Coordinates of C-alpha atoms in Angstrom, one line a residue:
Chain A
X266 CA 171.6 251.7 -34.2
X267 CA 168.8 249.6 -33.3
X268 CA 171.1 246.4 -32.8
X269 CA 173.8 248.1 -31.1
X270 CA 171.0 249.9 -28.4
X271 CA 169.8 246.2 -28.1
X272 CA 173.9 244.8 -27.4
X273 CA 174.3 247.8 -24.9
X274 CA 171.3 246.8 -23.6
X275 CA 172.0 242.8 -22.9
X276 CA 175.9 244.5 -21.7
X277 CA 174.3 246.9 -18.9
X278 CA 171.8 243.8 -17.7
X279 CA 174.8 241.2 -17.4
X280 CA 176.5 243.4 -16.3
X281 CA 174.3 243.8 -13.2
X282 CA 173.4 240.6 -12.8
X283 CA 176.9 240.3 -11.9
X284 CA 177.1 243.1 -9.5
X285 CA 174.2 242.0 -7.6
X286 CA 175.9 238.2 -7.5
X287 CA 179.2 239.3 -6.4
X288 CA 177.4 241.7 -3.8
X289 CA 174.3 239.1 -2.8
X290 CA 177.9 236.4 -1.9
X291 CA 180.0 238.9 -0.7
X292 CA 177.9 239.8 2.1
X293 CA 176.2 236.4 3.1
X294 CA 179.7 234.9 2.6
X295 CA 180.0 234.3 6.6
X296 CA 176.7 233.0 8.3
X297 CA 174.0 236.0 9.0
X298 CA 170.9 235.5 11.4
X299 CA 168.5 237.6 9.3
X300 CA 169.5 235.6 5.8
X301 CA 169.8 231.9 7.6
X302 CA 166.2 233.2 9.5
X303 CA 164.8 233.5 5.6
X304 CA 165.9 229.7 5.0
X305 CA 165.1 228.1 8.7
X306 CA 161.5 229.8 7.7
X307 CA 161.3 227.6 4.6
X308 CA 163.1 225.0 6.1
X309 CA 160.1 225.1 8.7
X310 CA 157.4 224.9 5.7
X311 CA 158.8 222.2 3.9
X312 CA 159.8 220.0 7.8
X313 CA 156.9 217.9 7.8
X314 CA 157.9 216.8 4.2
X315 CA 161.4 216.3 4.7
X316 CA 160.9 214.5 8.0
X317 CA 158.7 211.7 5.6
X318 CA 161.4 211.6 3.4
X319 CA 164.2 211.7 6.1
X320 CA 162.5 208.7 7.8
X321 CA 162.3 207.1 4.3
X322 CA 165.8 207.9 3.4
X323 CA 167.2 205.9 6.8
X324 CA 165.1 203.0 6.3
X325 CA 166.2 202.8 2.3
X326 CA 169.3 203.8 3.7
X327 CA 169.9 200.9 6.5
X328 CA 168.3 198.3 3.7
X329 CA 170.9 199.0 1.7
X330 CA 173.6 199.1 3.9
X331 CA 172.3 196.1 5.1
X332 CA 172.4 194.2 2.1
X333 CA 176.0 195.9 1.3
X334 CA 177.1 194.1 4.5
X335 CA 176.1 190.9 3.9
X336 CA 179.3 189.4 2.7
X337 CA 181.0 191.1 5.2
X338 CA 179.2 189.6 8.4
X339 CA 180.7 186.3 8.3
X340 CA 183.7 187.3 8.4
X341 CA 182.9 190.4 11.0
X342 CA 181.2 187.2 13.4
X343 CA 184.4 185.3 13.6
X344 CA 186.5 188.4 14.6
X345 CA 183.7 189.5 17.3
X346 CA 183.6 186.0 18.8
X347 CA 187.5 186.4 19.2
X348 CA 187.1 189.9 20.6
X349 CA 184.3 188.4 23.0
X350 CA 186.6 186.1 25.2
X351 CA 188.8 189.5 25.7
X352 CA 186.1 191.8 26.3
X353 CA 185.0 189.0 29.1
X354 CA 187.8 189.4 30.9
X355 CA 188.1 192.9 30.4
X356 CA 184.4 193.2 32.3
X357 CA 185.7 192.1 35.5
X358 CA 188.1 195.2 35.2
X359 CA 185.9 197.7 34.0
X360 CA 183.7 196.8 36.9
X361 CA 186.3 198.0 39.3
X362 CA 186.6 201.1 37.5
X363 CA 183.4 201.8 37.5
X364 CA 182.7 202.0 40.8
X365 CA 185.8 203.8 41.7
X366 CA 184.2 206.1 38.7
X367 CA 181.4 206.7 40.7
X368 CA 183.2 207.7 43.5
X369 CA 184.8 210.3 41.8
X370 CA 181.8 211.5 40.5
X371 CA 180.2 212.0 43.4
X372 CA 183.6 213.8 45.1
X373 CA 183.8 216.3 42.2
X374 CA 180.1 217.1 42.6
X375 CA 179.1 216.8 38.9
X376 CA 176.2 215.2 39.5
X377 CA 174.8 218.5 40.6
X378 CA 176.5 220.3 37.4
X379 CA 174.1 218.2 35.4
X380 CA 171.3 219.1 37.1
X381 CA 171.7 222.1 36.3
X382 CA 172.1 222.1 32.1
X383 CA 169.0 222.5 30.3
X384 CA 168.5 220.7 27.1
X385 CA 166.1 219.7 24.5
X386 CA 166.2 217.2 22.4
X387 CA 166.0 217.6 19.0
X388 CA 165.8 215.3 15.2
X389 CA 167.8 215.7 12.3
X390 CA 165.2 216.5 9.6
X391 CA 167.3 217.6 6.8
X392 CA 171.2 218.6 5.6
X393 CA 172.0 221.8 3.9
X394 CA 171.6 221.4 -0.1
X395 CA 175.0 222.4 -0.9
X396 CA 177.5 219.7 -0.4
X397 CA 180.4 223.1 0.8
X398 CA 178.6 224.2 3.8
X399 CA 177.7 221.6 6.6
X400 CA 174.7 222.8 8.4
X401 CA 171.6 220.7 9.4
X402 CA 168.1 221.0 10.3
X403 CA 166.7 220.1 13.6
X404 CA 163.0 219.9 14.5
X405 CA 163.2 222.0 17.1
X406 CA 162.7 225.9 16.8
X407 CA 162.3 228.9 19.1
X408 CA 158.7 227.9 20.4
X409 CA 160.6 225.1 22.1
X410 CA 163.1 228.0 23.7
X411 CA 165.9 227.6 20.6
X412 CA 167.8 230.4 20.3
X413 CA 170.9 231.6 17.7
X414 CA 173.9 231.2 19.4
X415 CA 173.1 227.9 21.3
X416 CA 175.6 225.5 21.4
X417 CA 174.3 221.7 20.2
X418 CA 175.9 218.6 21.1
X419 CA 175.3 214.4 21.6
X420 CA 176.3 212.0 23.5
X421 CA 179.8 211.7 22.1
X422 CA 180.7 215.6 22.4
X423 CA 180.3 219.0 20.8
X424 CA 178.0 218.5 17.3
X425 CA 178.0 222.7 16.4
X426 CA 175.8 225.8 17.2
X427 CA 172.1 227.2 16.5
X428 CA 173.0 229.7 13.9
X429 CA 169.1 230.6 12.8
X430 CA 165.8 229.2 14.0
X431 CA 162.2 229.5 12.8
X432 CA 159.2 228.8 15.4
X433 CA 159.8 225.2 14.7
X434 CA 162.9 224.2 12.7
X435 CA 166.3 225.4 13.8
X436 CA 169.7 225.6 11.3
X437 CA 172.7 224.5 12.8
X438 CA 175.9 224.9 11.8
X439 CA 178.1 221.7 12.5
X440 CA 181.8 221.5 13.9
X441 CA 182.6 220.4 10.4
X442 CA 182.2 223.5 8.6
X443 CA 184.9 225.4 7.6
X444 CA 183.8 229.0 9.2
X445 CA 182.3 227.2 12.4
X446 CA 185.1 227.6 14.6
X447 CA 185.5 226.9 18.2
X448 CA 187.4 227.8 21.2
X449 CA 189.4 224.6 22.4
X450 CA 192.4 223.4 24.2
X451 CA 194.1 219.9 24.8
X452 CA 192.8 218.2 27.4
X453 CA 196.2 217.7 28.8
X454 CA 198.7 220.0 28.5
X455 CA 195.5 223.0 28.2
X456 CA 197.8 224.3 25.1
X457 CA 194.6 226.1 23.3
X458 CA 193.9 227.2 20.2
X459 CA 190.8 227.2 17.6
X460 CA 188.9 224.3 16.2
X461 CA 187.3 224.6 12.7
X462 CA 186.0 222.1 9.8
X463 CA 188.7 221.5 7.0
X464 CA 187.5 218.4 4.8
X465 CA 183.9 217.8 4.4
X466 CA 185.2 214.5 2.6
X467 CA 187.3 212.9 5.1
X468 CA 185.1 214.8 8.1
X469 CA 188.6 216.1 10.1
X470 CA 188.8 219.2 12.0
X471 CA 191.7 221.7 11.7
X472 CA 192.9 222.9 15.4
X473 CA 195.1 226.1 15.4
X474 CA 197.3 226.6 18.3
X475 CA 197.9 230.0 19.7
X476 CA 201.2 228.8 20.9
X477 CA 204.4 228.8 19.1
X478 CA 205.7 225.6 20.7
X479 CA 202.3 223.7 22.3
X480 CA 202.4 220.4 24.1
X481 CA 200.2 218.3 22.2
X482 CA 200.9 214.6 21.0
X483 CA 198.7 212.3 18.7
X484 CA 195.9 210.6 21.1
X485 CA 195.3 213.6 22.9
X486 CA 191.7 214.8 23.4
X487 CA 190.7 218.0 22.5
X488 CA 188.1 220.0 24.3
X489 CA 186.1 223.0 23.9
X490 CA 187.6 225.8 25.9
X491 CA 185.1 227.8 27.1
X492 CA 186.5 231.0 25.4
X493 CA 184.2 231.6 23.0
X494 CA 180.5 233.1 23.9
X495 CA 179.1 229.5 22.3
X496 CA 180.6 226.7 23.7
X497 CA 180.3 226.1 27.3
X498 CA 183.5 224.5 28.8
X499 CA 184.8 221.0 28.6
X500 CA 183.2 219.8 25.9
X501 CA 184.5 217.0 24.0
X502 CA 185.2 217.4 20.1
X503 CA 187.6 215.2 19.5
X504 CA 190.8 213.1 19.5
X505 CA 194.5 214.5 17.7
X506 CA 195.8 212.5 15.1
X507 CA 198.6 214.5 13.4
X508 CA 200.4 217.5 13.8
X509 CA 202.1 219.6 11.9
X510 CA 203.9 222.8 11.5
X511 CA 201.8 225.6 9.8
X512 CA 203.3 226.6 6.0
X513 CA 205.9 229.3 7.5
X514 CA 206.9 227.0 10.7
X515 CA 205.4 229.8 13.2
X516 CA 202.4 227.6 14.1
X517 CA 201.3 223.8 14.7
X518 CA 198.5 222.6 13.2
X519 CA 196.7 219.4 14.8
X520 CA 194.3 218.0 12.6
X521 CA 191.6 215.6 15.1
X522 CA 189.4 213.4 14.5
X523 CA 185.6 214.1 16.2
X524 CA 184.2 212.4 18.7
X525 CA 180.9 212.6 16.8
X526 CA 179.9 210.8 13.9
X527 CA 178.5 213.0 11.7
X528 CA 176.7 210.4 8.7
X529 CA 175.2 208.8 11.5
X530 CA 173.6 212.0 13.4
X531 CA 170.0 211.4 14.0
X532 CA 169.5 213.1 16.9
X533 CA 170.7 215.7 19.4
X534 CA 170.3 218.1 21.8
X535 CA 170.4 221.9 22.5
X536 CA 171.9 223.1 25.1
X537 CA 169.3 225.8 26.6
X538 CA 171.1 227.1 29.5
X539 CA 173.8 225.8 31.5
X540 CA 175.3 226.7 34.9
X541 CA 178.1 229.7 34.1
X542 CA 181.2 228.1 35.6
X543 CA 180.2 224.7 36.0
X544 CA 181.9 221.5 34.4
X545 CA 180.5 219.3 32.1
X546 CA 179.0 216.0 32.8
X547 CA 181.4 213.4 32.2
X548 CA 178.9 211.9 29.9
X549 CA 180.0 214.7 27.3
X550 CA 183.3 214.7 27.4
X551 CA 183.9 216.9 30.4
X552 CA 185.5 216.2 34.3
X553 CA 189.1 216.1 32.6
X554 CA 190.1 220.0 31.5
Chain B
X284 CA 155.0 227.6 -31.9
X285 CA 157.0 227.4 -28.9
X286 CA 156.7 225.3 -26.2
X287 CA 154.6 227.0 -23.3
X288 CA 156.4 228.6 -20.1
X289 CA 155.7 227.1 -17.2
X290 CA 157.7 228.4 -14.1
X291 CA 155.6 227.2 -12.1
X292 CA 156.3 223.7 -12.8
X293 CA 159.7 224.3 -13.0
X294 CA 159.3 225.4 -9.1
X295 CA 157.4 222.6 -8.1
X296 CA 160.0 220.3 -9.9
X297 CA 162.8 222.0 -7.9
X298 CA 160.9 221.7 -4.4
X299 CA 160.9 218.2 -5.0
X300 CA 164.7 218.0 -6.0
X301 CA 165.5 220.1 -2.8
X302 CA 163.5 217.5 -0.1
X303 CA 165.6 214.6 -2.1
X304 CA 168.4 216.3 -2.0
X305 CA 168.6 217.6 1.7
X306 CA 166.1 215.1 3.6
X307 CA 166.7 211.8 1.6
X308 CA 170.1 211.5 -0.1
X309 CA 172.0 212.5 3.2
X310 CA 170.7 209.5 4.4
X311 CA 172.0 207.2 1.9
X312 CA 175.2 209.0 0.6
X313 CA 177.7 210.1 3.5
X314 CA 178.5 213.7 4.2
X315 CA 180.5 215.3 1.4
X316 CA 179.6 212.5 -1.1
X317 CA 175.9 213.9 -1.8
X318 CA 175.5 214.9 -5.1
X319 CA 173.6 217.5 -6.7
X320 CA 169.9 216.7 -7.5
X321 CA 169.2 220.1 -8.9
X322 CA 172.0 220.0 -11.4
X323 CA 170.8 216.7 -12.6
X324 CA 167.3 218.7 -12.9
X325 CA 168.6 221.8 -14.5
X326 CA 170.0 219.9 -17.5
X327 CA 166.5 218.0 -17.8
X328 CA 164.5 220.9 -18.0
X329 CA 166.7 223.0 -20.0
X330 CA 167.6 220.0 -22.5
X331 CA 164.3 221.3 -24.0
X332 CA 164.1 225.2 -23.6
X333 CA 166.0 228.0 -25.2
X334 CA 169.1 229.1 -23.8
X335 CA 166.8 231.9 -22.4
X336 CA 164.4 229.8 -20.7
X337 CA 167.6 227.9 -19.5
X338 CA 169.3 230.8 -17.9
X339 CA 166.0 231.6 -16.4
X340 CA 165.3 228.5 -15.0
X341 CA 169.1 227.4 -13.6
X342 CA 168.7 230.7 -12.2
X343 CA 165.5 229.9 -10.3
X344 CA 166.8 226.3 -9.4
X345 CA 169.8 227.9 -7.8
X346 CA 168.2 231.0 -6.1
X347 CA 166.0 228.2 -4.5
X348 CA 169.4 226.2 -3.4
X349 CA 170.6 229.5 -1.8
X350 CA 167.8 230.5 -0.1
X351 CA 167.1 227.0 1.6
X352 CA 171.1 227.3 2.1
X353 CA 171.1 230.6 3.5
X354 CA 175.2 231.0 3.1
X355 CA 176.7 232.4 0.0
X356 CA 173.7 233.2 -1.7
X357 CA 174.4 233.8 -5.7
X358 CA 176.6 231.1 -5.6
X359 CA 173.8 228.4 -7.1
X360 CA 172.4 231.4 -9.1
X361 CA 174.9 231.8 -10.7
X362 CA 176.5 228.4 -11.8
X363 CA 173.2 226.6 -12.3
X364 CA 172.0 229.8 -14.4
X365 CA 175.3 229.5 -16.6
X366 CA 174.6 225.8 -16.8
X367 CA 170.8 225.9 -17.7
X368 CA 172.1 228.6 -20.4
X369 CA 174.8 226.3 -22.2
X370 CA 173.0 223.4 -22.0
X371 CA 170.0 225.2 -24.0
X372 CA 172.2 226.6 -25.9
X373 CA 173.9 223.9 -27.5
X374 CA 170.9 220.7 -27.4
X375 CA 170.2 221.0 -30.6
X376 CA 173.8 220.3 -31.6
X377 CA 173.1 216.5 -30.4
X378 CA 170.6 213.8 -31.9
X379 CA 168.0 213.7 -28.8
X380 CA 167.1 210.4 -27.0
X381 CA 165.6 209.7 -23.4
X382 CA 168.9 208.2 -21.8
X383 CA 172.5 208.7 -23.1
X384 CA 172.4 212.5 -23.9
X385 CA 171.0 213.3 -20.6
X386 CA 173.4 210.9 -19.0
X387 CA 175.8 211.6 -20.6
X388 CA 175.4 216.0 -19.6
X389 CA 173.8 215.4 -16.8
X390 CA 177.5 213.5 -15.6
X391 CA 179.8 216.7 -17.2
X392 CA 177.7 219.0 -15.5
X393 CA 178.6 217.4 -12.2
X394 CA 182.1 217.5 -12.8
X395 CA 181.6 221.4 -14.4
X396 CA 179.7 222.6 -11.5
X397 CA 181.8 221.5 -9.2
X398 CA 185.1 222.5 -9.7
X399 CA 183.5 226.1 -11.0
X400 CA 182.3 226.3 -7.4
X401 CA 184.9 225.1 -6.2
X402 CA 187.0 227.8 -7.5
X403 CA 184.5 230.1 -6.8
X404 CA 184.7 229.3 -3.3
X405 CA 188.0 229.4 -2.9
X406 CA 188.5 232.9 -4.5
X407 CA 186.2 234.1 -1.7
X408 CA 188.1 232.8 0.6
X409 CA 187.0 229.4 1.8
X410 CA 189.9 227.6 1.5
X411 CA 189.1 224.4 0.6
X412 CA 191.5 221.4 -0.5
X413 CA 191.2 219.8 -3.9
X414 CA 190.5 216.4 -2.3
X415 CA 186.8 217.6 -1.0
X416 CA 185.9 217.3 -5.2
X417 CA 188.1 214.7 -6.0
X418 CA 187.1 212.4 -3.7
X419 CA 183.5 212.4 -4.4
X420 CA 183.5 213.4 -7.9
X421 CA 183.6 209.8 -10.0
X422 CA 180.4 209.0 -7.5
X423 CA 179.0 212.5 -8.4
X424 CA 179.7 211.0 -12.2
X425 CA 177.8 208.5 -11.6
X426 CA 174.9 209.1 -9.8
X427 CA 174.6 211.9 -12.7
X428 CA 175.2 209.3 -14.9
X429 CA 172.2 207.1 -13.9
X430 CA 169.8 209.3 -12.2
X431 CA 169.5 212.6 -14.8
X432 CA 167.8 210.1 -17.4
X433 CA 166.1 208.6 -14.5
X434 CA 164.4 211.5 -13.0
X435 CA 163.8 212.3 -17.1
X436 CA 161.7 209.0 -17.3
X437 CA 159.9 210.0 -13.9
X438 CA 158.8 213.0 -14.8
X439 CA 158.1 212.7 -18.3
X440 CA 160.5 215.4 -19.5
X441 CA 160.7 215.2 -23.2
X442 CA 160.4 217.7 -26.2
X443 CA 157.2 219.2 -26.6
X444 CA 157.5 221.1 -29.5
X445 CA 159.8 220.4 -32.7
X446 CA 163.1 221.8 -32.5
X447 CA 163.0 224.4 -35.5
X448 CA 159.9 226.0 -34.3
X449 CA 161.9 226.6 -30.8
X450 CA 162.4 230.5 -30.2
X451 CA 166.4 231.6 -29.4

């Protein structure tokens, strides 16, 4: 009797162990402010530690690398000389363009647009421990005006949203992950659809058209629509590199290539505020949807 | 006599593994190739408990990985409880030494954990394609491979008490 009140026992406790598992991931499957808040808050004890060992890390990182790349420099020089004698001749081009760039720039007013965004710059500190979900930490929290919800990008377009933030650490969920998802269309024939991660391996993005027969070709860039409450408009994310017809043939699936590149993201910057209807400096991808 | 319990140093041990794993591996290993320090750190620690002790302490290790996560959370709890159970479960059916054994587990419990997340994962709806553990897996292999005995040699985690005297 004893033995089998001791086996019912060690049953009933599995048993909810189990329950409260299955619940516990059931309801922080999708990303939840008050649960992310819990681990931005730890994330914000343990920051001035992992920015020493983040610093560490790069330096370890680019020594390595460095030495990795040894063999390959030689043979990198003699290409980049080639390349050099083009890329001459290509200056006295670009010059051209430039200026007829600035002109443009100055007709479409976006100077003024960029007055107007508010950012703050931010460090990478540390990624998220589990290699499924690609979130980082920035040092940046809501003593420096970060709020959940904010969308964060870098120099080379849209790099994901503020999805919790402690007084001085924020978590943000990158473009890569697969329940980020953003509002986007093509750049040139505006056929839109949605933008989420897909591989955290290869580092593509999935976009889903809306449309049953869009207009989009390899090479295209993609854009973030504005649609969604996140993403301010016309913000680059990428470039199209394949499409394909979803599993039934309703839908095309374009699978792009971001503009950002995530292995090397050391710093970025929040988007505060921005001007409702404006369009986005050219710097980040915008002037072209 | 069994050997003394000391969650507290199996915390403090797990802190560490968590600032390696999140502030200084991502800079070395690109994203989706980092592997799992707290596995690696789970089989250590539990190479030497009983399979109690080693449910309780993959259990911890992963309820610390979810927590500084903050998505999924029991997903960790779960598989790095299971893991800190087997391995303490069956230790003592291997001859002990400081380097192949926890290589050698500390590599299968790479592989293990991550395709039982994997499914996981994708049973809750994540749909994730095989590639993103196949890729990354034989470096995963590896690095549990050469860092579990390692980290073992670091930290000084050996048997402290015979093994017959150990409590099941």
């Amino acid at each position: 009797m004893g033995e089998w009140g001791q086996r019912i026992r060690r049953l009933v406790l599995a048993a909810m162990i189990i329950a409260l598992v299955v619940t516990s991931m059931s309801l922080t499957a999708s990303p939840r402010v008050r649960v992310i808040r819990v681990s931005s808050w730890i994330a914000s004890a343990v920051s001035p530690i992992s920015f020493s060992l983040a610093w560490i890390g790069n330096k370890v990182g680019r020594g390595v690398s460095t030495l990795a790349n040894l063999y390959a420099v030689e043979q990198e020089n003699r290409i980049l000389r080639a390349k050099l004698v083009r890329y001459n001749a290509m200056r006295l081009e670009l010059s051209e363009v430039l200026a007829d760039n600035g002109q443009l720039r100055s007709l479409l007013g976006l100077k003024q647009a960029l007055g107007g965004w508010k950012l703050a710059p931010a460090s990478v500190i540390a990624r998220s421990p589990s290699t499924w979900f690609d979130t980082v930490v920035v040092d940046r929290g809501t003593s420096s005006g970060v709020r959940p919800g904010q969308a964060v990008i870098a120099p080379q377009g849209v790099v994901g949203r503020v999805v919790g933030a402690s007084a001085s650490t924020a978590t943000v969920m990158l473009i890569l992950d697969p329940r980020s998802g953003a509002g986007a269309i093509d750049a040139r024939s505006q056929a839109a659809g949605v933008v989420s991660g897909a591989n955290p391996v290869s580092g593509l993005l999935t976009f889903k058209l809306f449309s049953h027969r869009p207009n989009i070709d390899s090479g295209d860039a993609v854009v973030t629509s504005g649609y969604s409450q996140y993403y301010p408009k016309g913000l680059l994310i990428g470039q199209v590199t394949r499409v394909a017809k979803s599993q039934y043939g309703l839908t095309e699936t374009a699978t792009v290539r971001p503009s950002v590149d995530f292995n090397n993201l050391a710093r970025v910057m929040i988007v505060l505020s921005h001007p409702g209807q404006a369009a986005v400096p050219p710097v980040f991808g915008g002037g072209r949807s | 006599m069994p050997a003394s319990y000391r969650p507290l140093y199996w915390a403090i041990v797990f802190i560490f593994g968590l600032l390696v794993q999140t502030a200084l591996l991502p800079q070395v290993f690109p994203a989706g190739y980092v592997p799992s320090v707290m596995v690696s750190l789970v089989v250590l620690l539990a190479l030497y408990e009983s399979p109690r002790r080693g449910l309780a302490l993959g259990m911890l290790a992963g309820a610390m990985t979810d927590l500084l996560g903050g998505r999924l959370i029991g997903l960790n709890t779960a598989t790095y409880g299971l893991l800190g159970y087997y391995v303490a479960k069956y230790q003592e059916r291997f001859k002990h030494d400081q380097i192949f054994v926890p290589g050698l587990i500390g590599a299968l419990s790479q592989l293990v954990v991550a395709i039982a997340q994997w499914m996981i994962l994708n049973a809750v709806g994540y749909s994730l394609p095989w590639q993103v553990v196949a890729t990354p897996l034989p470096y995963w292999i590896l690095f549990g491979l050469l860092f579990t005995p390692a980290m073992g040699g670091i930290l000084g985690i050996r048997p402290r008490v015979p093994s017959k005297s150990r409590r099941h």
